[in-house]
mmCIF file of C-alpha atoms in Angstrom:
data_model
loop_
_atom_site.group_PDB
_atom_site.id
_atom_site.type_symbol
_atom_site.label_atom_id
_atom_site.label_comp_id
_atom_site.label_asym_id
_atom_site.label_seq_id
_atom_site.Cartn_x
_atom_site.Cartn_y
_atom_site.Cartn_z
ATOM 1 C CA SER A 5 35.821 -31.127 -0.840
ATOM 2 C CA PHE A 6 37.502 -28.512 -3.045
ATOM 3 C CA SER A 7 41.195 -27.685 -3.382
ATOM 4 C CA LEU A 8 42.899 -24.972 -5.560
ATOM 5 C CA ALA A 9 46.667 -24.126 -5.609
ATOM 6 C CA GLY A 10 48.107 -21.354 -7.948
ATOM 7 C CA SER A 11 51.739 -19.994 -8.418
ATOM 8 C CA THR A 12 52.982 -17.549 -10.886
ATOM 9 C CA VAL A 13 55.987 -15.701 -11.633
ATOM 10 C CA SER A 14 56.538 -12.625 -13.923
ATOM 11 C CA ARG A 15 59.450 -10.837 -14.938
ATOM 12 C CA SER A 16 59.226 -8.869 -17.971
ATOM 13 C CA LYS A 17 60.762 -5.660 -18.793
ATOM 14 C CA PRO A 18 59.321 -3.536 -21.631
ATOM 15 C CA LYS A 19 61.955 -2.610 -24.280
ATOM 16 C CA PRO A 20 61.927 0.855 -25.675
ATOM 17 C CA SER A 21 60.629 1.141 -29.168
ATOM 18 C CA ALA A 22 62.800 2.222 -32.306
ATOM 19 C CA THR A 23 61.066 5.578 -32.361
ATOM 20 C CA GLU A 24 61.986 6.381 -28.844
ATOM 21 C CA ASP A 25 65.278 7.928 -27.945
ATOM 22 C CA ALA A 26 67.627 6.449 -25.607
ATOM 23 C CA SER A 27 70.918 7.846 -24.498
ATOM 24 C CA PRO A 28 74.033 5.715 -24.500
ATOM 25 C CA ALA A 29 74.000 6.047 -20.603
ATOM 26 C CA SER A 30 70.421 4.818 -20.465
ATOM 27 C CA ALA A 31 70.950 2.017 -22.834
ATOM 28 C CA ALA A 32 73.807 1.128 -20.613
ATOM 29 C CA GLN A 33 71.767 0.997 -17.517
ATOM 30 C CA ASP A 34 69.064 -0.925 -19.340
ATOM 31 C CA SER A 35 71.601 -3.697 -20.352
ATOM 32 C CA SER A 36 72.911 -3.665 -16.975
ATOM 33 C CA ASP A 37 69.321 -4.088 -15.107
ATOM 34 C CA ASP A 38 68.599 -7.109 -17.654
ATOM 35 C CA ALA A 39 71.842 -8.801 -16.809
ATOM 36 C CA ALA A 40 70.920 -8.199 -13.109
ATOM 37 C CA GLN A 41 67.321 -9.913 -13.557
ATOM 38 C CA GLY A 42 68.866 -13.026 -15.113
ATOM 39 C CA GLN A 43 66.924 -15.236 -17.349
ATOM 40 C CA TRP A 44 65.005 -17.449 -15.024
ATOM 41 C CA GLY A 45 61.461 -17.784 -14.058
ATOM 42 C CA LEU A 46 59.868 -20.654 -11.760
ATOM 43 C CA ALA A 47 56.389 -21.638 -10.539
ATOM 44 C CA VAL A 48 55.239 -24.719 -9.107
ATOM 45 C CA SER A 49 51.692 -25.388 -8.012
ATOM 46 C CA ARG A 50 49.844 -28.899 -6.467
ATOM 47 C CA ALA A 51 46.781 -29.589 -4.975
ATOM 48 C CA VAL A 52 45.416 -32.942 -3.598
ATOM 49 C CA ILE A 53 41.984 -34.101 -2.377
ATOM 50 C CA VAL A 54 41.553 -37.476 -0.716
ATOM 51 C CA HIS A 55 38.213 -39.068 0.684
ATOM 52 C CA THR A 56 38.185 -42.332 2.539
ATOM 53 C CA VAL A 57 34.647 -43.053 3.459
ATOM 54 C CA THR A 58 32.900 -46.029 5.372
ATOM 55 C CA ASP A 59 29.458 -45.623 5.639
ATOM 56 C CA ASN A 60 26.971 -48.313 6.782
ATOM 57 C CA THR A 61 23.296 -47.813 6.786
ATOM 58 C CA ARG A 62 20.983 -50.703 7.964
ATOM 59 C CA ALA A 63 17.316 -51.272 9.064
ATOM 60 C CA TYR A 64 17.162 -54.740 10.331
ATOM 61 C CA ILE A 65 15.798 -57.183 12.985
ATOM 62 C CA ASN A 66 18.244 -59.825 14.230
ATOM 63 C CA ASP A 67 16.455 -61.916 16.841
ATOM 64 C CA ASN A 68 15.239 -65.550 16.890
ATOM 65 C CA GLY A 69 11.915 -64.968 18.957
ATOM 66 C CA THR A 70 8.453 -64.997 17.842
ATOM 67 C CA PHE A 71 6.556 -61.645 16.861
ATOM 68 C CA THR A 72 2.809 -61.545 17.122
ATOM 69 C CA LEU A 73 1.016 -58.784 15.525
ATOM 70 C CA THR A 74 -2.366 -59.418 17.114
ATOM 71 C CA GLY A 75 -5.176 -58.665 14.623
ATOM 72 C CA GLY A 76 -2.772 -58.327 11.813
ATOM 73 C CA GLY A 77 -0.434 -55.619 10.521
ATOM 74 C CA ASP A 78 2.583 -55.335 8.480
ATOM 75 C CA VAL A 79 6.282 -55.571 9.062
ATOM 76 C CA LYS A 80 8.353 -52.983 7.186
ATOM 77 C CA LEU A 81 12.013 -52.035 6.891
ATOM 78 C CA ASP A 82 13.026 -49.218 4.820
ATOM 79 C CA THR A 83 16.686 -48.033 4.408
ATOM 80 C CA ASP A 84 17.467 -44.971 2.175
ATOM 81 C CA ASN A 85 21.281 -43.719 1.693
ATOM 82 C CA THR A 86 21.467 -40.630 -0.277
ATOM 83 C CA THR A 87 24.919 -38.572 -0.465
ATOM 84 C CA THR A 88 26.920 -36.688 -2.705
ATOM 85 C CA LYS A 89 30.880 -36.750 -2.661
ATOM 86 C CA TYR A 90 33.042 -34.403 -4.596
ATOM 87 C CA GLY A 91 36.733 -34.651 -4.381
ATOM 88 C CA ILE A 92 38.145 -32.064 -6.667
ATOM 89 C CA GLY A 93 41.655 -30.656 -7.140
ATOM 90 C CA GLY A 94 43.202 -27.934 -9.276
ATOM 91 C CA ALA A 95 46.555 -26.260 -9.683
ATOM 92 C CA ILE A 96 47.781 -23.535 -11.777
ATOM 93 C CA ALA A 97 51.144 -22.362 -12.372
ATOM 94 C CA THR A 98 52.467 -19.599 -14.742
ATOM 95 C CA SER A 99 55.819 -18.165 -15.313
ATOM 96 C CA PHE A 100 56.774 -15.392 -17.928
ATOM 97 C CA ASN A 101 60.187 -14.473 -18.316
ATOM 98 C CA GLN A 102 62.858 -12.701 -21.006
ATOM 99 C CA GLY A 103 64.667 -15.896 -20.739
ATOM 100 C CA THR A 104 64.607 -19.335 -19.413
ATOM 101 C CA SER A 105 60.987 -19.893 -17.887
ATOM 102 C CA VAL A 106 59.603 -23.246 -15.999
ATOM 103 C CA SER A 107 56.419 -24.143 -14.629
ATOM 104 C CA PHE A 108 54.617 -27.093 -13.113
ATOM 105 C CA ALA A 109 51.051 -27.764 -12.000
ATOM 106 C CA GLY A 110 49.813 -31.180 -10.585
ATOM 107 C CA ALA A 111 46.353 -32.173 -9.074
ATOM 108 C CA VAL A 112 45.053 -35.191 -7.478
ATOM 109 C CA GLY A 113 41.159 -36.008 -6.570
ATOM 110 C CA VAL A 114 40.788 -39.401 -4.977
ATOM 111 C CA ASN A 115 37.580 -40.964 -3.573
ATOM 112 C CA THR A 116 37.764 -44.442 -1.689
ATOM 113 C CA LEU A 117 34.391 -45.388 -0.586
ATOM 114 C CA ASP A 118 33.227 -48.714 1.125
ATOM 115 C CA ILE A 119 29.234 -48.436 1.557
ATOM 116 C CA ASP A 120 26.618 -50.908 2.888
ATOM 117 C CA THR A 121 22.837 -50.200 2.481
ATOM 118 C CA GLN A 122 21.008 -53.162 3.971
ATOM 119 C CA SER A 123 17.432 -54.024 5.111
ATOM 120 C CA PHE A 124 17.132 -57.441 6.425
ATOM 121 C CA ILE A 125 15.744 -59.798 8.972
ATOM 122 C CA ILE A 126 17.484 -62.859 10.556
ATOM 123 C CA GLY A 127 15.892 -65.776 12.684
ATOM 124 C CA ALA A 128 12.604 -64.221 13.489
ATOM 125 C CA THR A 129 9.101 -65.868 13.287
ATOM 126 C CA PHE A 130 6.039 -63.791 12.658
ATOM 127 C CA ASP A 131 2.535 -64.755 13.656
ATOM 128 C CA GLU A 132 -0.609 -62.967 12.269
ATOM 129 C CA VAL A 133 1.319 -60.860 9.680
ATOM 130 C CA ASP A 134 -0.262 -59.375 6.919
ATOM 131 C CA GLU A 135 2.570 -58.242 4.576
ATOM 132 C CA VAL A 136 6.514 -58.173 4.810
ATOM 133 C CA LEU A 137 8.254 -55.406 2.945
ATOM 134 C CA LEU A 138 11.850 -54.654 2.957
ATOM 135 C CA ASP A 139 13.411 -51.981 0.793
ATOM 136 C CA ALA A 140 17.077 -50.866 0.339
ATOM 137 C CA ASP A 141 17.565 -47.751 -1.694
ATOM 138 C CA GLN A 142 21.059 -46.253 -2.425
ATOM 139 C CA ASP A 143 21.539 -43.083 -4.598
ATOM 140 C CA ARG A 144 24.654 -41.239 -4.715
ATOM 141 C CA TYR A 145 26.417 -38.846 -6.875
ATOM 142 C CA ILE A 146 30.402 -39.253 -6.588
ATOM 143 C CA VAL A 147 32.732 -37.158 -8.444
ATOM 144 C CA ALA A 148 36.543 -37.455 -8.497
ATOM 145 C CA LEU A 149 38.020 -34.435 -10.566
ATOM 146 C CA GLY A 150 41.666 -33.523 -11.092
ATOM 147 C CA TYR A 151 42.919 -30.665 -13.255
ATOM 148 C CA GLY A 152 46.396 -28.876 -13.716
ATOM 149 C CA VAL A 153 47.357 -25.723 -16.091
ATOM 150 C CA ALA A 154 50.607 -24.741 -16.510
ATOM 151 C CA ALA A 155 51.921 -21.969 -18.757
ATOM 152 C CA SER A 156 55.554 -20.843 -19.629
ATOM 153 C CA GLY A 157 56.531 -17.722 -21.770
ATOM 154 C CA SER A 158 59.729 -16.642 -22.597
ATOM 155 C CA ALA A 159 61.176 -14.096 -25.298
ATOM 156 C CA THR A 160 64.339 -15.981 -25.803
ATOM 157 C CA LYS A 161 65.789 -19.514 -25.647
ATOM 158 C CA THR A 162 64.140 -22.123 -23.453
ATOM 159 C CA SER A 163 60.458 -22.360 -22.296
ATOM 160 C CA VAL A 164 59.102 -25.302 -20.471
ATOM 161 C CA GLY A 165 55.437 -25.668 -19.224
ATOM 162 C CA LEU A 166 54.142 -29.149 -17.718
ATOM 163 C CA ALA A 167 50.638 -30.233 -16.486
ATOM 164 C CA GLY A 168 49.193 -33.436 -15.033
ATOM 165 C CA SER A 169 46.025 -34.514 -13.135
ATOM 166 C CA VAL A 170 44.782 -37.890 -11.675
ATOM 167 C CA ALA A 171 41.199 -38.499 -10.785
ATOM 168 C CA ILE A 172 40.390 -41.921 -9.065
ATOM 169 C CA ASN A 173 37.152 -43.701 -7.741
ATOM 170 C CA THR A 174 37.528 -46.702 -5.754
ATOM 171 C CA ILE A 175 34.032 -47.872 -4.581
ATOM 172 C CA ASN A 176 32.808 -50.984 -3.020
ATOM 173 C CA ASN A 177 29.044 -50.830 -2.837
ATOM 174 C CA ILE A 178 26.714 -53.454 -1.329
ATOM 175 C CA THR A 179 22.725 -52.681 -1.591
ATOM 176 C CA GLU A 180 20.606 -55.713 -0.447
ATOM 177 C CA SER A 181 17.479 -56.786 1.269
ATOM 178 C CA TYR A 182 17.049 -60.236 2.280
ATOM 179 C CA LEU A 183 15.280 -62.728 4.896
ATOM 180 C CA ASP A 184 17.561 -65.400 6.440
ATOM 181 C CA GLY A 185 16.002 -68.099 8.491
ATOM 182 C CA VAL A 186 12.547 -66.300 8.710
ATOM 183 C CA ARG A 187 9.411 -68.236 9.573
ATOM 184 C CA ILE A 188 5.854 -66.785 8.760
ATOM 185 C CA GLU A 189 3.461 -68.727 10.698
ATOM 186 C CA THR A 190 0.429 -67.165 9.531
ATOM 187 C CA GLY A 191 0.352 -64.589 6.756
ATOM 188 C CA THR A 192 -2.372 -63.101 4.576
ATOM 189 C CA GLY A 193 -0.216 -60.755 2.195
ATOM 190 C CA ARG A 194 2.735 -60.571 0.280
ATOM 191 C CA VAL A 195 6.470 -60.694 0.938
ATOM 192 C CA ASN A 196 8.289 -57.923 -1.156
ATOM 193 C CA LEU A 197 11.966 -57.555 -1.030
ATOM 194 C CA HIS A 198 13.445 -54.629 -3.092
ATOM 195 C CA ALA A 199 16.941 -53.175 -3.593
ATOM 196 C CA LYS A 200 18.030 -50.705 -5.818
ATOM 197 C CA ASP A 201 21.414 -48.761 -6.617
ATOM 198 C CA GLY A 202 20.901 -45.550 -8.530
ATOM 199 C CA SER A 203 24.268 -44.049 -8.088
ATOM 200 C CA GLU A 204 26.057 -41.993 -10.655
ATOM 201 C CA ILE A 205 30.072 -42.050 -10.667
ATOM 202 C CA ILE A 206 32.197 -39.845 -12.502
ATOM 203 C CA ALA A 207 36.054 -39.493 -12.706
ATOM 204 C CA LEU A 208 37.362 -36.868 -14.808
ATOM 205 C CA GLY A 209 40.927 -35.653 -15.477
ATOM 206 C CA GLY A 210 42.255 -32.590 -17.318
ATOM 207 C CA ALA A 211 45.629 -31.034 -17.874
ATOM 208 C CA VAL A 212 46.812 -28.161 -20.246
ATOM 209 C CA GLY A 213 50.658 -27.415 -20.861
ATOM 210 C CA TYR A 214 51.664 -24.282 -22.648
ATOM 211 C CA SER A 215 54.983 -23.164 -23.565
ATOM 212 C CA GLY A 216 56.003 -20.321 -25.663
ATOM 213 C CA GLY A 217 59.606 -18.692 -26.921
ATOM 214 C CA THR A 218 61.566 -18.025 -29.986
ATOM 215 C CA ALA A 219 63.825 -21.030 -29.345
ATOM 216 C CA THR A 220 63.276 -24.273 -27.479
ATOM 217 C CA SER A 221 59.783 -24.716 -26.208
ATOM 218 C CA VAL A 222 58.091 -27.757 -24.476
ATOM 219 C CA GLY A 223 54.532 -28.045 -23.453
ATOM 220 C CA VAL A 224 53.118 -31.131 -21.946
ATOM 221 C CA GLY A 225 49.686 -31.954 -20.479
ATOM 222 C CA ALA A 226 48.860 -35.245 -19.213
ATOM 223 C CA ALA A 227 45.654 -36.712 -17.377
ATOM 224 C CA VAL A 228 44.449 -40.035 -16.073
ATOM 225 C CA ALA A 229 40.959 -40.705 -14.748
ATOM 226 C CA TYR A 230 40.262 -44.088 -13.301
ATOM 227 C CA SER A 231 37.426 -45.785 -11.683
ATOM 228 C CA SER A 232 37.490 -49.361 -9.872
ATOM 229 C CA LEU A 233 33.643 -50.469 -9.036
ATOM 230 C CA ASN A 234 32.929 -53.475 -6.935
ATOM 231 C CA MET A 235 29.098 -53.081 -6.600
ATOM 232 C CA THR A 236 26.328 -55.843 -5.438
ATOM 233 C CA THR A 237 22.773 -55.163 -5.525
ATOM 234 C CA ARG A 238 20.596 -58.063 -4.655
ATOM 235 C CA ALA A 239 17.294 -59.065 -3.031
ATOM 236 C CA ASP A 240 16.729 -62.660 -1.753
ATOM 237 C CA VAL A 241 15.668 -65.036 0.654
ATOM 238 C CA ARG A 242 18.392 -67.110 2.309
ATOM 239 C CA GLY A 243 19.029 -70.061 4.555
ATOM 240 C CA ASP A 244 22.316 -69.403 6.327
ATOM 241 C CA TYR A 245 21.089 -68.827 9.871
ATOM 242 C CA ARG A 246 18.263 -71.756 9.094
ATOM 243 C CA ARG A 247 15.898 -72.797 6.619
ATOM 244 C CA SER A 248 13.421 -69.989 5.829
ATOM 245 C CA TYR A 249 9.624 -70.869 5.653
ATOM 246 C CA ILE A 250 7.213 -68.358 4.076
#
């Protein structure tokens, strides 16, 4: 998902050059116009993107019965979970004025993911089986990006520009293949358990603050990028249901 917010305030009146003739009445009118315009410019912009995802992808046999593959054959469970998640927020604020100018920009990009990718067999008994093949494969591309840009310009006195961004990934991943309480009475081939997590996870934060003027000027840019990862990848034979016999 993408989000962009933008704000701009521009109030600038060109001044006549030294070579230009200006009558007293015209000069007085310009001064009156400047006074009427005041010395303020304000621009505020923000953008927020939040993803909250719970994703369970499973291939399994959960049965305490007996499975007979007459003449032999393979038992194969394959789970493949491949997705892409973008959380991108951007904010731009500009303010240019002949006096005090203030601009703010803030952006937040957040991904919160709870993902299980599993291939498993619980409690089953297999007879006349050749091979037992379990595969759990997870490949994800996850991006959280926040960027803020603020610019403020003033010909005189105060000019302030602030920008901030936050990018956060909070991810809980389980990728596993397992046998629990499985019995293979007659087997002629191999038992192969495979689990792989090839996810790519990126958190980026960027900010630019600019301020210009002939007197007081403040420009501030701040960015935070944070990833909290709790990721488990395993392939095993368990005895929680009952003791496995292979």
